[in-house]
Amino acid sequence: MAQIPDRLIDAATVRVVAAAVLALCGAQSVSAGVFYLTGPPTSKTLSTTPESGGVYQEGWSSASRSWLNSVALSGDISGSTYEFHIYAASTSTTNFLAEIRVNSEVVATASFSATSTTFLPQVRLVTGIDPMLTGTASLELRITHSSGSVGSVLWGDTGSDTSFIRVPDPPALARGDYNDDGTVDAADYVTWRKNIGAPSLPNRDPTNTGPIGEPDYNTWRAHFGQSFTGSGSTSSSPLPTPHSPLASAVPEPSTFPLLITAGCGTSAFSRCFQARCKSRRLSRPARRNRLPPSN
């Protein structure tokens, strides 16, 4: 185990980019899960991969320290059980308060005390808030020195002795369930058709941008038959095949102009045929009734 040094670093609080800045910088979206404390004390971050650049520690006797995610949290958080797994040490006894924040909102808190000069894991499973999220959001771990002597936190390329937090995994999102009834079925196709050109739809794939169109049809097609429950689990039925009744009834988007043209042609032919028949009937001389010849 790493030992706490005699003289601890007391760097100023590092507050780096917030969610809006992450979005402007083109931050990558990731799912919820494990986020490791990474980066040197001057640029602390949270990452989905452990630190590989070295071992870091920071000690302080007041105020707080923050680690922010270098990538944006994407999607809803399902459930409310959060895990804190922080390696901490103290010159005597140090009391800490740890907070997980999503978009600056505190969703989970945990208190722990370090009483040894050896870095030991402080593990807390706590019930927090299940925030309803759409799009991307910032994630922050803030650790505050509550009271006591100088304390320190360890993280980095330390094998299993590294600090991290765990955020509940997002549920299986009902992509393609455009009428939001829990099942991706033919009714969602109808909803999609009625909203072509609209700016958005419920449960739209976030990778589809711009007006509702063919990419959203492809999403519906890819998830057809899936059912979604409140726990985030899914079930599915076989996708429609080209010979299935549904597939036969639902045309591909690229065939819509052809079908419209064919429909117009059929309608025009029918009207023309009826007009010709009527004209011939009007121009034909009336037949006179003739008596049969007498014997």
Tab-separated table of N, CA and C in Angstrom, residues 83-204:
chain	number	residue	atom	x	y	z
A	83	GLU	N	-22.071	3.997	-5.975
A	83	GLU	CA	-20.950	3.446	-5.212
A	83	GLU	C	-19.799	4.445	-5.184
A	84	PHE	N	-19.299	4.673	-3.982
A	84	PHE	CA	-18.071	5.443	-3.790
A	84	PHE	C	-16.969	4.459	-3.415
A	85	HIS	N	-15.846	4.521	-4.078
A	85	HIS	CA	-14.709	3.632	-3.801
A	85	HIS	C	-13.465	4.520	-3.818
A	86	ILE	N	-13.174	5.128	-2.672
A	86	ILE	CA	-12.148	6.157	-2.586
A	86	ILE	C	-11.026	5.702	-1.649
A	87	TYR	N	-9.789	5.755	-2.133
A	87	TYR	CA	-8.623	5.474	-1.282
A	87	TYR	C	-8.204	6.756	-0.595
A	88	ALA	N	-8.194	6.737	0.746
A	88	ALA	CA	-7.887	7.941	1.519
A	88	ALA	C	-6.952	7.614	2.679
A	89	ALA	N	-6.213	8.621	3.110
A	89	ALA	CA	-5.304	8.484	4.247
A	89	ALA	C	-5.311	9.801	5.019
A	90	SER	N	-4.695	9.791	6.209
A	90	SER	CA	-4.700	10.983	7.062
A	90	SER	C	-3.462	10.991	7.938
A	91	THR	N	-3.002	12.196	8.282
A	91	THR	CA	-1.906	12.304	9.244
A	91	THR	C	-2.383	11.941	10.641
A	92	SER	N	-3.701	12.008	10.867
A	92	SER	CA	-4.289	11.622	12.151
A	92	SER	C	-5.684	11.074	11.892
A	93	THR	N	-6.687	11.952	11.895
A	93	THR	CA	-8.056	11.581	11.539
A	93	THR	C	-8.645	12.695	10.690
A	94	THR	N	-9.183	12.302	9.539
A	94	THR	CA	-9.781	13.277	8.629
A	94	THR	C	-11.166	12.815	8.237
A	95	ASN	N	-12.124	13.708	8.313
A	95	ASN	CA	-13.499	13.407	7.912
A	95	ASN	C	-13.777	14.045	6.546
A	96	PHE	N	-14.293	13.232	5.638
A	96	PHE	CA	-14.586	13.690	4.283
A	96	PHE	C	-16.079	13.572	3.997
A	97	LEU	N	-16.543	14.417	3.092
A	97	LEU	CA	-17.878	14.298	2.527
A	97	LEU	C	-17.724	14.211	1.014
A	98	ALA	N	-18.219	13.113	0.442
A	98	ALA	CA	-18.128	12.924	-1.008
A	98	ALA	C	-19.509	13.104	-1.630
A	99	GLU	N	-19.540	13.770	-2.779
A	99	GLU	CA	-20.797	14.027	-3.486
A	99	GLU	C	-20.643	13.672	-4.962
A	100	ILE	N	-21.658	13.017	-5.502
A	100	ILE	CA	-21.755	12.824	-6.945
A	100	ILE	C	-22.795	13.811	-7.448
A	101	ARG	N	-22.400	14.598	-8.435
A	101	ARG	CA	-23.287	15.622	-8.970
A	101	ARG	C	-23.507	15.392	-10.462
A	102	VAL	N	-24.743	15.553	-10.880
A	102	VAL	CA	-25.100	15.473	-12.297
A	102	VAL	C	-25.706	16.810	-12.682
A	103	ASN	N	-25.081	17.479	-13.644
A	103	ASN	CA	-25.508	18.833	-14.014
A	103	ASN	C	-25.591	19.740	-12.788
A	104	SER	N	-24.583	19.620	-11.921
A	104	SER	CA	-24.454	20.424	-10.693
A	104	SER	C	-25.456	20.043	-9.611
A	105	GLU	N	-26.358	19.092	-9.882
A	105	GLU	CA	-27.313	18.638	-8.862
A	105	GLU	C	-26.712	17.476	-8.075
A	106	VAL	N	-26.763	17.562	-6.751
A	106	VAL	CA	-26.248	16.484	-5.904
A	106	VAL	C	-27.214	15.308	-5.966
A	107	VAL	N	-26.740	14.158	-6.461
A	107	VAL	CA	-27.598	12.980	-6.572
A	107	VAL	C	-27.249	11.906	-5.541
A	108	ALA	N	-26.053	11.963	-4.951
A	108	ALA	CA	-25.664	10.973	-3.944
A	108	ALA	C	-24.561	11.555	-3.079
A	109	THR	N	-24.613	11.270	-1.764
A	109	THR	CA	-23.584	11.738	-0.826
A	109	THR	C	-23.150	10.591	0.070
A	110	ALA	N	-21.906	10.673	0.529
A	110	ALA	CA	-21.372	9.666	1.442
A	110	ALA	C	-20.317	10.315	2.322
A	111	SER	N	-20.319	9.966	3.597
A	111	SER	CA	-19.314	10.451	4.537
A	111	SER	C	-18.369	9.314	4.895
A	112	PHE	N	-17.100	9.629	5.042
A	112	PHE	CA	-16.136	8.613	5.479
A	112	PHE	C	-14.985	9.296	6.185
A	113	SER	N	-14.265	8.519	6.972
A	113	SER	CA	-13.138	9.034	7.754
A	113	SER	C	-11.888	8.238	7.443
A	114	ALA	N	-10.782	8.939	7.303
A	114	ALA	CA	-9.474	8.302	7.143
A	114	ALA	C	-8.728	8.425	8.467
A	115	THR	N	-8.224	7.303	8.942
A	115	THR	CA	-7.572	7.310	10.257
A	115	THR	C	-6.179	6.695	10.223
A	116	SER	N	-5.672	6.429	9.029
A	116	SER	CA	-4.368	5.777	8.906
A	116	SER	C	-3.512	6.532	7.905
A	117	THR	N	-2.182	6.439	8.084
A	117	THR	CA	-1.279	7.035	7.108
A	117	THR	C	-1.137	6.151	5.865
A	118	THR	N	-1.720	4.981	5.906
A	118	THR	CA	-1.769	4.104	4.738
A	118	THR	C	-3.068	4.337	4.000
A	119	PHE	N	-3.006	4.433	2.690
A	119	PHE	CA	-4.219	4.624	1.905
A	119	PHE	C	-5.062	3.361	1.940
A	120	LEU	N	-6.269	3.500	2.452
A	120	LEU	CA	-7.199	2.386	2.562
A	120	LEU	C	-8.488	2.719	1.816
A	121	PRO	N	-9.146	1.695	1.245
A	121	PRO	CA	-10.372	1.980	0.480
A	121	PRO	C	-11.537	2.336	1.389
A	122	GLN	N	-12.226	3.390	1.046
A	122	GLN	CA	-13.455	3.788	1.719
A	122	GLN	C	-14.598	3.496	0.740
A	123	VAL	N	-15.341	2.421	1.004
A	123	VAL	CA	-16.379	1.970	0.075
A	123	VAL	C	-17.740	2.259	0.686
A	124	ARG	N	-18.570	2.942	-0.070
A	124	ARG	CA	-19.916	3.265	0.385
A	124	ARG	C	-20.904	3.011	-0.755
A	125	LEU	N	-21.952	2.257	-0.456
A	125	LEU	CA	-23.072	2.085	-1.382
A	125	LEU	C	-24.229	2.897	-0.820
A	126	VAL	N	-24.675	3.861	-1.550
A	126	VAL	CA	-25.713	4.754	-1.036
A	126	VAL	C	-26.868	4.840	-2.026
A	127	THR	N	-28.035	5.116	-1.472
A	127	THR	CA	-29.223	5.353	-2.301
A	127	THR	C	-29.345	6.843	-2.556
A	128	GLY	N	-29.373	7.197	-3.825
A	128	GLY	CA	-29.445	8.606	-4.178
A	128	GLY	C	-30.639	8.898	-5.057
A	129	ILE	N	-30.522	9.960	-5.806
A	129	ILE	CA	-31.603	10.415	-6.675
A	129	ILE	C	-31.451	9.776	-8.050
A	130	ASP	N	-32.572	9.429	-8.647
A	130	ASP	CA	-32.584	8.931	-10.019
A	130	ASP	C	-32.991	10.087	-10.929
A	131	PRO	N	-32.019	10.846	-11.434
A	131	PRO	CA	-32.389	12.014	-12.248
A	131	PRO	C	-32.909	11.600	-13.615
A	132	MET	N	-33.896	12.315	-14.106
A	132	MET	CA	-34.414	12.068	-15.445
A	132	MET	C	-33.619	12.925	-16.416
A	133	LEU	N	-32.833	12.266	-17.260
A	133	LEU	CA	-31.929	12.974	-18.146
A	133	LEU	C	-32.256	12.690	-19.596
A	134	THR	N	-32.043	13.666	-20.433
A	134	THR	CA	-32.091	13.468	-21.870
A	134	THR	C	-30.867	14.142	-22.462
A	135	GLY	N	-30.351	13.573	-23.522
A	135	GLY	CA	-29.168	14.151	-24.130
A	135	GLY	C	-27.933	13.903	-23.288
A	136	THR	N	-27.082	14.911	-23.144
A	136	THR	CA	-25.846	14.760	-22.396
A	136	THR	C	-25.895	15.554	-21.106
A	137	ALA	N	-25.057	15.157	-20.166
A	137	ALA	CA	-25.025	15.827	-18.865
A	137	ALA	C	-23.615	15.728	-18.304
A	138	SER	N	-23.245	16.673	-17.447
A	138	SER	CA	-21.930	16.639	-16.814
A	138	SER	C	-21.989	15.793	-15.546
A	139	LEU	N	-20.882	15.166	-15.237
A	139	LEU	CA	-20.759	14.328	-14.044
A	139	LEU	C	-19.580	14.834	-13.229
A	140	GLU	N	-19.777	14.966	-11.931
A	140	GLU	CA	-18.736	15.511	-11.057
A	140	GLU	C	-18.669	14.709	-9.765
A	141	LEU	N	-17.448	14.454	-9.312
A	141	LEU	CA	-17.210	13.935	-7.963
A	141	LEU	C	-16.551	15.053	-7.177
A	142	ARG	N	-17.184	15.454	-6.085
A	142	ARG	CA	-16.629	16.508	-5.224
A	142	ARG	C	-16.373	15.914	-3.850
A	143	ILE	N	-15.146	16.045	-3.378
A	143	ILE	CA	-14.782	15.552	-2.042
A	143	ILE	C	-14.392	16.752	-1.190
A	144	THR	N	-15.100	16.918	-0.087
A	144	THR	CA	-14.897	18.062	0.801
A	144	THR	C	-14.239	17.606	2.099
A	145	HIS	N	-13.236	18.358	2.536
A	145	HIS	CA	-12.602	18.131	3.843
A	145	HIS	C	-13.542	18.704	4.893
A	146	SER	N	-14.243	17.836	5.625
A	146	SER	CA	-15.235	18.295	6.600
A	146	SER	C	-14.587	18.783	7.887
A	147	SER	N	-13.677	17.966	8.423
A	147	SER	CA	-13.029	18.329	9.688
A	147	SER	C	-11.825	17.425	9.903
A	148	GLY	N	-11.023	17.772	10.906
A	148	GLY	CA	-9.878	16.943	11.255
A	148	GLY	C	-8.583	17.441	10.656
A	149	SER	N	-7.609	16.589	10.688
A	149	SER	CA	-6.270	16.953	10.227
A	149	SER	C	-6.176	16.854	8.701
A	150	VAL	N	-4.996	17.103	8.184
A	150	VAL	CA	-4.779	17.035	6.743
A	150	VAL	C	-5.031	15.619	6.249
A	151	GLY	N	-5.848	15.505	5.191
A	151	GLY	CA	-6.150	14.202	4.610
A	151	GLY	C	-5.789	14.182	3.140
A	152	SER	N	-5.684	12.987	2.585
A	152	SER	CA	-5.256	12.847	1.201
A	152	SER	C	-6.027	11.744	0.509
A	153	VAL	N	-6.178	11.887	-0.809
A	153	VAL	CA	-6.857	10.894	-1.653
A	153	VAL	C	-5.861	10.392	-2.693
A	154	LEU	N	-5.916	9.090	-2.961
A	154	LEU	CA	-5.000	8.443	-3.902
A	154	LEU	C	-5.762	7.949	-5.123
A	155	TRP	N	-5.158	8.111	-6.298
A	155	TRP	CA	-5.738	7.555	-7.519
A	155	TRP	C	-4.628	7.379	-8.552
A	156	GLY	N	-4.933	6.716	-9.624
A	156	GLY	CA	-3.973	6.591	-10.718
A	156	GLY	C	-3.661	5.156	-11.080
A	157	ASP	N	-2.484	4.972	-11.675
A	157	ASP	CA	-2.057	3.680	-12.201
A	157	ASP	C	-1.529	2.819	-11.059
A	158	THR	N	-2.463	2.370	-10.209
A	158	THR	CA	-2.076	1.649	-8.990
A	158	THR	C	-2.658	0.236	-8.943
A	159	GLY	N	-2.959	-0.324	-10.106
A	159	GLY	CA	-3.551	-1.649	-10.113
A	159	GLY	C	-4.949	-1.626	-9.549
A	160	SER	N	-5.191	-2.456	-8.551
A	160	SER	CA	-6.525	-2.497	-7.944
A	160	SER	C	-6.720	-1.391	-6.911
A	161	ASP	N	-5.629	-0.723	-6.524
A	161	ASP	CA	-5.718	0.321	-5.508
A	161	ASP	C	-5.967	1.676	-6.159
A	162	THR	N	-7.079	1.813	-6.833
A	162	THR	CA	-7.385	3.087	-7.462
A	162	THR	C	-8.795	3.512	-7.086
A	163	SER	N	-9.042	4.798	-7.092
A	163	SER	CA	-10.338	5.329	-6.674
A	163	SER	C	-11.271	5.446	-7.867
A	164	PHE	N	-12.555	5.183	-7.612
A	164	PHE	CA	-13.549	5.323	-8.672
A	164	PHE	C	-14.920	5.517	-8.052
A	165	ILE	N	-15.876	5.890	-8.881
A	165	ILE	CA	-17.281	5.921	-8.499
A	165	ILE	C	-18.058	5.103	-9.512
A	166	ARG	N	-19.209	4.619	-9.098
A	166	ARG	CA	-20.069	3.868	-10.005
A	166	ARG	C	-21.451	4.512	-10.028
A	167	VAL	N	-21.898	4.808	-11.241
A	167	VAL	CA	-23.206	5.412	-11.458
A	167	VAL	C	-24.117	4.351	-12.060
A	168	PRO	N	-25.395	4.275	-11.649
A	168	PRO	CA	-26.286	3.252	-12.207
A	168	PRO	C	-26.314	3.290	-13.729
A	169	ASP	N	-26.320	2.093	-14.316
A	169	ASP	CA	-26.349	2.002	-15.773
A	169	ASP	C	-27.662	2.540	-16.318
A	170	PRO	N	-27.636	3.127	-17.504
A	170	PRO	CA	-28.884	3.609	-18.102
A	170	PRO	C	-29.739	2.449	-18.547
A	171	PRO	N	-31.043	2.628	-18.612
A	171	PRO	CA	-31.917	1.549	-19.065
A	171	PRO	C	-31.792	1.349	-20.565
A	172	ALA	N	-32.343	0.247	-21.023
A	172	ALA	CA	-32.434	0.040	-22.470
A	172	ALA	C	-33.481	1.010	-23.000
A	173	LEU	N	-33.032	2.014	-23.713
A	173	LEU	CA	-33.949	3.041	-24.169
A	173	LEU	C	-34.835	2.515	-25.293
A	174	ALA	N	-36.065	2.968	-25.290
A	174	ALA	CA	-37.056	2.459	-26.244
A	174	ALA	C	-36.914	3.153	-27.589
A	175	ARG	N	-35.761	3.017	-28.211
A	175	ARG	CA	-35.561	3.643	-29.505
A	175	ARG	C	-36.566	3.103	-30.513
A	176	GLY	N	-37.235	4.000	-31.206
A	176	GLY	CA	-38.217	3.586	-32.199
A	176	GLY	C	-39.626	3.470	-31.659
A	177	ASP	N	-39.792	3.557	-30.336
A	177	ASP	CA	-41.133	3.504	-29.741
A	177	ASP	C	-41.718	4.911	-29.788
A	178	TYR	N	-42.103	5.342	-30.980
A	178	TYR	CA	-42.462	6.732	-31.210
A	178	TYR	C	-43.788	7.140	-30.581
A	179	ASN	N	-44.665	6.180	-30.280
A	179	ASN	CA	-45.896	6.552	-29.578
A	179	ASN	C	-45.783	6.284	-28.076
A	180	ASP	N	-44.593	5.846	-27.645
A	180	ASP	CA	-44.262	5.734	-26.220
A	180	ASP	C	-45.227	4.822	-25.458
A	181	ASP	N	-45.568	3.676	-26.079
A	181	ASP	CA	-46.462	2.742	-25.382
A	181	ASP	C	-45.733	1.506	-24.879
A	182	GLY	N	-44.386	1.504	-24.980
A	182	GLY	CA	-43.610	0.397	-24.440
A	182	GLY	C	-43.262	-0.686	-25.438
A	183	THR	N	-43.759	-0.595	-26.657
A	183	THR	CA	-43.493	-1.609	-27.674
A	183	THR	C	-43.228	-0.926	-29.021
A	184	VAL	N	-42.225	-1.421	-29.724
A	184	VAL	CA	-41.948	-0.914	-31.067
A	184	VAL	C	-42.725	-1.777	-32.052
A	185	ASP	N	-43.775	-1.219	-32.615
A	185	ASP	CA	-44.654	-2.008	-33.472
A	185	ASP	C	-45.137	-1.159	-34.645
A	186	ALA	N	-46.151	-1.664	-35.354
A	186	ALA	CA	-46.650	-0.973	-36.541
A	186	ALA	C	-47.227	0.395	-36.211
A	187	ALA	N	-47.761	0.552	-34.999
A	187	ALA	CA	-48.325	1.846	-34.615
A	187	ALA	C	-47.255	2.927	-34.602
A	188	ASP	N	-46.026	2.548	-34.284
A	188	ASP	CA	-44.942	3.529	-34.283
A	188	ASP	C	-44.580	3.938	-35.705
A	189	TYR	N	-44.749	3.018	-36.651
A	189	TYR	CA	-44.539	3.364	-38.055
A	189	TYR	C	-45.537	4.445	-38.481
A	190	VAL	N	-46.783	4.282	-38.059
A	190	VAL	CA	-47.815	5.267	-38.389
A	190	VAL	C	-47.449	6.622	-37.788
A	191	THR	N	-46.991	6.609	-36.541
A	191	THR	CA	-46.577	7.852	-35.889
A	191	THR	C	-45.419	8.490	-36.638
A	192	TRP	N	-44.480	7.650	-37.067
A	192	TRP	CA	-43.350	8.184	-37.832
A	192	TRP	C	-43.828	8.843	-39.122
A	193	ARG	N	-44.712	8.182	-39.856
A	193	ARG	CA	-45.207	8.720	-41.126
A	193	ARG	C	-45.883	10.076	-40.928
A	194	LYS	N	-46.653	10.192	-39.846
A	194	LYS	CA	-47.381	11.439	-39.591
A	194	LYS	C	-46.455	12.577	-39.192
A	195	ASN	N	-45.232	12.245	-38.788
A	195	ASN	CA	-44.318	13.271	-38.279
A	195	ASN	C	-43.100	13.488	-39.171
A	196	ILE	N	-43.122	12.975	-40.391
A	196	ILE	CA	-42.004	13.215	-41.305
A	196	ILE	C	-41.846	14.717	-41.511
A	197	GLY	N	-40.632	15.199	-41.304
A	197	GLY	CA	-40.359	16.624	-41.426
A	197	GLY	C	-40.454	17.380	-40.119
A	198	ALA	N	-41.024	16.751	-39.070
A	198	ALA	CA	-41.130	17.400	-37.761
A	198	ALA	C	-39.743	17.451	-37.103
A	199	PRO	N	-39.563	18.302	-36.102
A	199	PRO	CA	-38.235	18.420	-35.484
A	199	PRO	C	-37.849	17.255	-34.586
A	200	SER	N	-38.824	16.555	-33.996
A	200	SER	CA	-38.462	15.494	-33.054
A	200	SER	C	-39.612	14.515	-32.865
A	201	LEU	N	-39.276	13.396	-32.196
A	201	LEU	CA	-40.241	12.363	-31.836
A	201	LEU	C	-39.853	11.799	-30.474
A	202	PRO	N	-40.800	11.272	-29.698
A	202	PRO	CA	-40.428	10.589	-28.454
A	202	PRO	C	-39.519	9.405	-28.749
A	203	ASN	N	-38.537	9.175	-27.880
A	203	ASN	CA	-37.634	8.025	-27.972
A	203	ASN	C	-36.861	8.000	-29.287
A	204	ARG	N	-36.551	9.168	-29.782
A	204	ARG	CA	-35.757	9.253	-31.018
A	204	ARG	C	-34.304	8.928	-30.726
